[in-house]
Amino acid sequence: MKANYKNWVPKGMILAFFGVALLLFILAAAAGCLVPTGILRALLLILLITGGLIFFGLGIWSLMMYRAFDYNGTRQMARQIIEGTASYVKLPEGGSCLDIGCGSGALGIAVAKRNPGARVIGIDRWGREYASFSKALCEGNAEAEGVSNICFRKGDALHLDFPDESFDAVTSNYVYHNIPSHDRQAILLETLRTLKKGGSFAIHDIFSVSKYGDMKAFLQRLRDMGYQRAELIDTTQGMFMEKGEAGWMALSGSAILTGVK
C-alpha cells in the first residue's frame, strides 16, 4: 500500500477549464456559420474566441501547476515543501503538535515520522472545494507510511476547539490564504494561541501584503508579546522554488513563518 497525498490542483478544475474553452470555440465556429455578417457576428466572435483563449490558457496553467506539485512527478514541489516545513519542528518526547488544514495528511504525517515519541493531531474542514481530501484518506496515508502517532479530526482554523497553550508545536501548509478573511493575521494569532510557552511553530503560506498586510509589523507584534523568536523565511529564492517559478505559479510571497513562543 502506497500513500496517496493527492494534488491540491483538482483534476476537475483542469478539465473544466479545457471544457469551457472547447465549448466557446465550438460556439464561435457556430456563430461564424449561422450569424449573418455584420457587427453582431464580429462582436460574438471576438467575445467567444477571446473567452476560449483565456480558458485554454487557464487550462494550460493549471496543468503545469498540477505537474509541478505532483508527488510522483519529476518536480515534486509538494514533497519538498512538506519535508522542508516539517524539518522546522522538533518535538520533545511525549510532546504534541497540531497541524491545521491537514488536507491529505502530508505535513502532519511528515512531522509524526520525524518525531516518533510525540503525538500529532491533524484537523481540517474537508470542504467541497477539495472533495478528494478526507479524514479516511488521511488515515489511509498514515497507515501506508507506518505512522501510528497521529490522528485526524474535523476542525475550524478560525475557532480552534483547543484550550490555550495545548501544543508543543503548530504547523500548517498553504491553508490560510484560502480562507476568506479581511484579517488573516487574526487567524495566525488564533493558531498561536494554542501553542505552549517555549513551543515552536512552522506555518508555510503566501504571506503577500495583499493577503496578510504588513507581516514585518506582525513579527514585531509577536516579539512585543514575548515570543522568543519570530521570523519569516522566504521560500521563493531557491529553498522550495525559484523566484521566476513562484511568479508564474502565482505563489510570490511564499514563506515559512517560524519561531518559538
PDB file of N, CA, C and O in Angstrom, residues 8 130 173-181 184 187 204-208 211-212 250-251:
ATOM      1  N   TRP A   8      -3.140  19.369  -4.804  1.00  0.00           N
ATOM      2  CA  TRP A   8      -4.037  20.465  -4.424  1.00  0.00           C
ATOM      3  C   TRP A   8      -4.671  21.141  -5.644  1.00  0.00           C
ATOM      4  O   TRP A   8      -5.619  21.925  -5.504  1.00  0.00           O
ATOM      5  N   TYR A 130     -12.310  20.781  -2.073  1.00  0.00           N
ATOM      6  CA  TYR A 130     -11.279  19.738  -2.152  1.00  0.00           C
ATOM      7  C   TYR A 130     -11.913  18.410  -1.771  1.00  0.00           C
ATOM      8  O   TYR A 130     -11.564  17.785  -0.775  1.00  0.00           O
ATOM      9  N   ASN A 173       0.282  24.289   6.143  1.00  0.00           N
ATOM     10  CA  ASN A 173       0.878  24.467   4.821  1.00  0.00           C
ATOM     11  C   ASN A 173      -0.157  24.932   3.807  1.00  0.00           C
ATOM     12  O   ASN A 173      -1.125  24.228   3.535  1.00  0.00           O
ATOM     13  N   TYR A 174       0.047  26.129   3.263  1.00  0.00           N
ATOM     14  CA  TYR A 174      -0.805  26.687   2.203  1.00  0.00           C
ATOM     15  C   TYR A 174      -2.297  26.576   2.538  1.00  0.00           C
ATOM     16  O   TYR A 174      -3.086  26.071   1.739  1.00  0.00           O
ATOM     17  N   VAL A 175      -2.671  27.046   3.710  1.00  0.00           N
ATOM     18  CA  VAL A 175      -4.066  26.940   4.148  1.00  0.00           C
ATOM     19  C   VAL A 175      -4.729  28.305   4.285  1.00  0.00           C
ATOM     20  O   VAL A 175      -5.753  28.581   3.660  1.00  0.00           O
ATOM     21  N   TYR A 176      -4.147  29.190   5.071  1.00  0.00           N
ATOM     22  CA  TYR A 176      -4.857  30.396   5.484  1.00  0.00           C
ATOM     23  C   TYR A 176      -5.160  31.354   4.341  1.00  0.00           C
ATOM     24  O   TYR A 176      -6.143  32.100   4.400  1.00  0.00           O
ATOM     25  N   HIS A 177      -4.334  31.378   3.298  1.00  0.00           N
ATOM     26  CA  HIS A 177      -4.616  32.292   2.186  1.00  0.00           C
ATOM     27  C   HIS A 177      -5.896  31.897   1.453  1.00  0.00           C
ATOM     28  O   HIS A 177      -6.474  32.707   0.727  1.00  0.00           O
ATOM     29  N   ASN A 178      -6.347  30.638   1.653  1.00  0.00           N
ATOM     30  CA  ASN A 178      -7.585  30.181   1.017  1.00  0.00           C
ATOM     31  C   ASN A 178      -8.831  30.555   1.821  1.00  0.00           C
ATOM     32  O   ASN A 178      -9.954  30.408   1.324  1.00  0.00           O
ATOM     33  N   ILE A 179      -8.640  30.994   3.060  1.00  0.00           N
ATOM     34  CA  ILE A 179      -9.774  31.315   3.927  1.00  0.00           C
ATOM     35  C   ILE A 179     -10.205  32.760   3.680  1.00  0.00           C
ATOM     36  O   ILE A 179      -9.407  33.687   3.869  1.00  0.00           O
ATOM     37  N   PRO A 180     -11.445  32.994   3.246  1.00  0.00           N
ATOM     38  CA  PRO A 180     -11.908  34.373   3.047  1.00  0.00           C
ATOM     39  C   PRO A 180     -11.850  35.142   4.368  1.00  0.00           C
ATOM     40  O   PRO A 180     -12.484  34.763   5.347  1.00  0.00           O
ATOM     41  N   SER A 181     -11.062  36.188   4.401  1.00  0.00           N
ATOM     42  CA  SER A 181     -10.909  36.954   5.634  1.00  0.00           C
ATOM     43  C   SER A 181     -10.287  38.310   5.328  1.00  0.00           C
ATOM     44  O   SER A 181      -9.431  38.418   4.448  1.00  0.00           O
ATOM     45  N   ARG A 184      -6.175  38.060   8.135  1.00  0.00           N
ATOM     46  CA  ARG A 184      -5.556  36.735   8.277  1.00  0.00           C
ATOM     47  C   ARG A 184      -4.534  36.705   9.408  1.00  0.00           C
ATOM     48  O   ARG A 184      -4.187  35.634   9.901  1.00  0.00           O
ATOM     49  N   ILE A 187      -6.126  35.083  12.203  1.00  0.00           N
ATOM     50  CA  ILE A 187      -6.141  33.620  12.110  1.00  0.00           C
ATOM     51  C   ILE A 187      -4.827  33.057  12.641  1.00  0.00           C
ATOM     52  O   ILE A 187      -4.806  32.041  13.354  1.00  0.00           O
ATOM     53  N   HIS A 204       3.654  27.543   6.628  1.00  0.00           N
ATOM     54  CA  HIS A 204       4.030  27.894   5.259  1.00  0.00           C
ATOM     55  C   HIS A 204       2.800  28.402   4.516  1.00  0.00           C
ATOM     56  O   HIS A 204       1.760  27.746   4.500  1.00  0.00           O
ATOM     57  N   ASP A 205       2.918  29.587   3.931  1.00  0.00           N
ATOM     58  CA  ASP A 205       1.778  30.146   3.205  1.00  0.00           C
ATOM     59  C   ASP A 205       2.262  31.255   2.277  1.00  0.00           C
ATOM     60  O   ASP A 205       3.463  31.541   2.204  1.00  0.00           O
ATOM     61  N   ILE A 206       1.313  31.876   1.585  1.00  0.00           N
ATOM     62  CA  ILE A 206       1.619  33.007   0.708  1.00  0.00           C
ATOM     63  C   ILE A 206       1.426  34.279   1.528  1.00  0.00           C
ATOM     64  O   ILE A 206       0.314  34.800   1.648  1.00  0.00           O
ATOM     65  N   PHE A 207       2.499  34.783   2.112  1.00  0.00           N
ATOM     66  CA  PHE A 207       2.412  35.909   3.036  1.00  0.00           C
ATOM     67  C   PHE A 207       2.584  37.245   2.304  1.00  0.00           C
ATOM     68  O   PHE A 207       3.374  38.092   2.730  1.00  0.00           O
ATOM     69  N   SER A 208       1.853  37.416   1.228  1.00  0.00           N
ATOM     70  CA  SER A 208       1.911  38.673   0.490  1.00  0.00           C
ATOM     71  C   SER A 208       1.150  39.757   1.239  1.00  0.00           C
ATOM     72  O   SER A 208       0.276  39.472   2.072  1.00  0.00           O
ATOM     73  N   LYS A 211      -2.618  39.646   0.945  1.00  0.00           N
ATOM     74  CA  LYS A 211      -3.325  38.610   1.691  1.00  0.00           C
ATOM     75  C   LYS A 211      -3.190  38.773   3.205  1.00  0.00           C
ATOM     76  O   LYS A 211      -4.098  38.402   3.954  1.00  0.00           O
ATOM     77  N   TYR A 212      -2.068  39.293   3.657  1.00  0.00           N
ATOM     78  CA  TYR A 212      -1.794  39.333   5.101  1.00  0.00           C
ATOM     79  C   TYR A 212      -1.523  40.719   5.664  1.00  0.00           C
ATOM     80  O   TYR A 212      -1.428  40.880   6.872  1.00  0.00           O
ATOM     81  N   ALA A 250       1.876  32.070  -9.389  1.00  0.00           N
ATOM     82  CA  ALA A 250       1.101  32.958  -8.509  1.00  0.00           C
ATOM     83  C   ALA A 250       1.348  32.615  -7.047  1.00  0.00           C
ATOM     84  O   ALA A 250       0.439  32.681  -6.220  1.00  0.00           O
ATOM     85  N   LEU A 251       2.588  32.226  -6.727  1.00  0.00           N
ATOM     86  CA  LEU A 251       2.952  31.873  -5.362  1.00  0.00           C
ATOM     87  C   LEU A 251       3.970  32.852  -4.778  1.00  0.00           C
ATOM     88  O   LEU A 251       4.599  32.552  -3.757  1.00  0.00           O
TER      89      LEU A 251
END
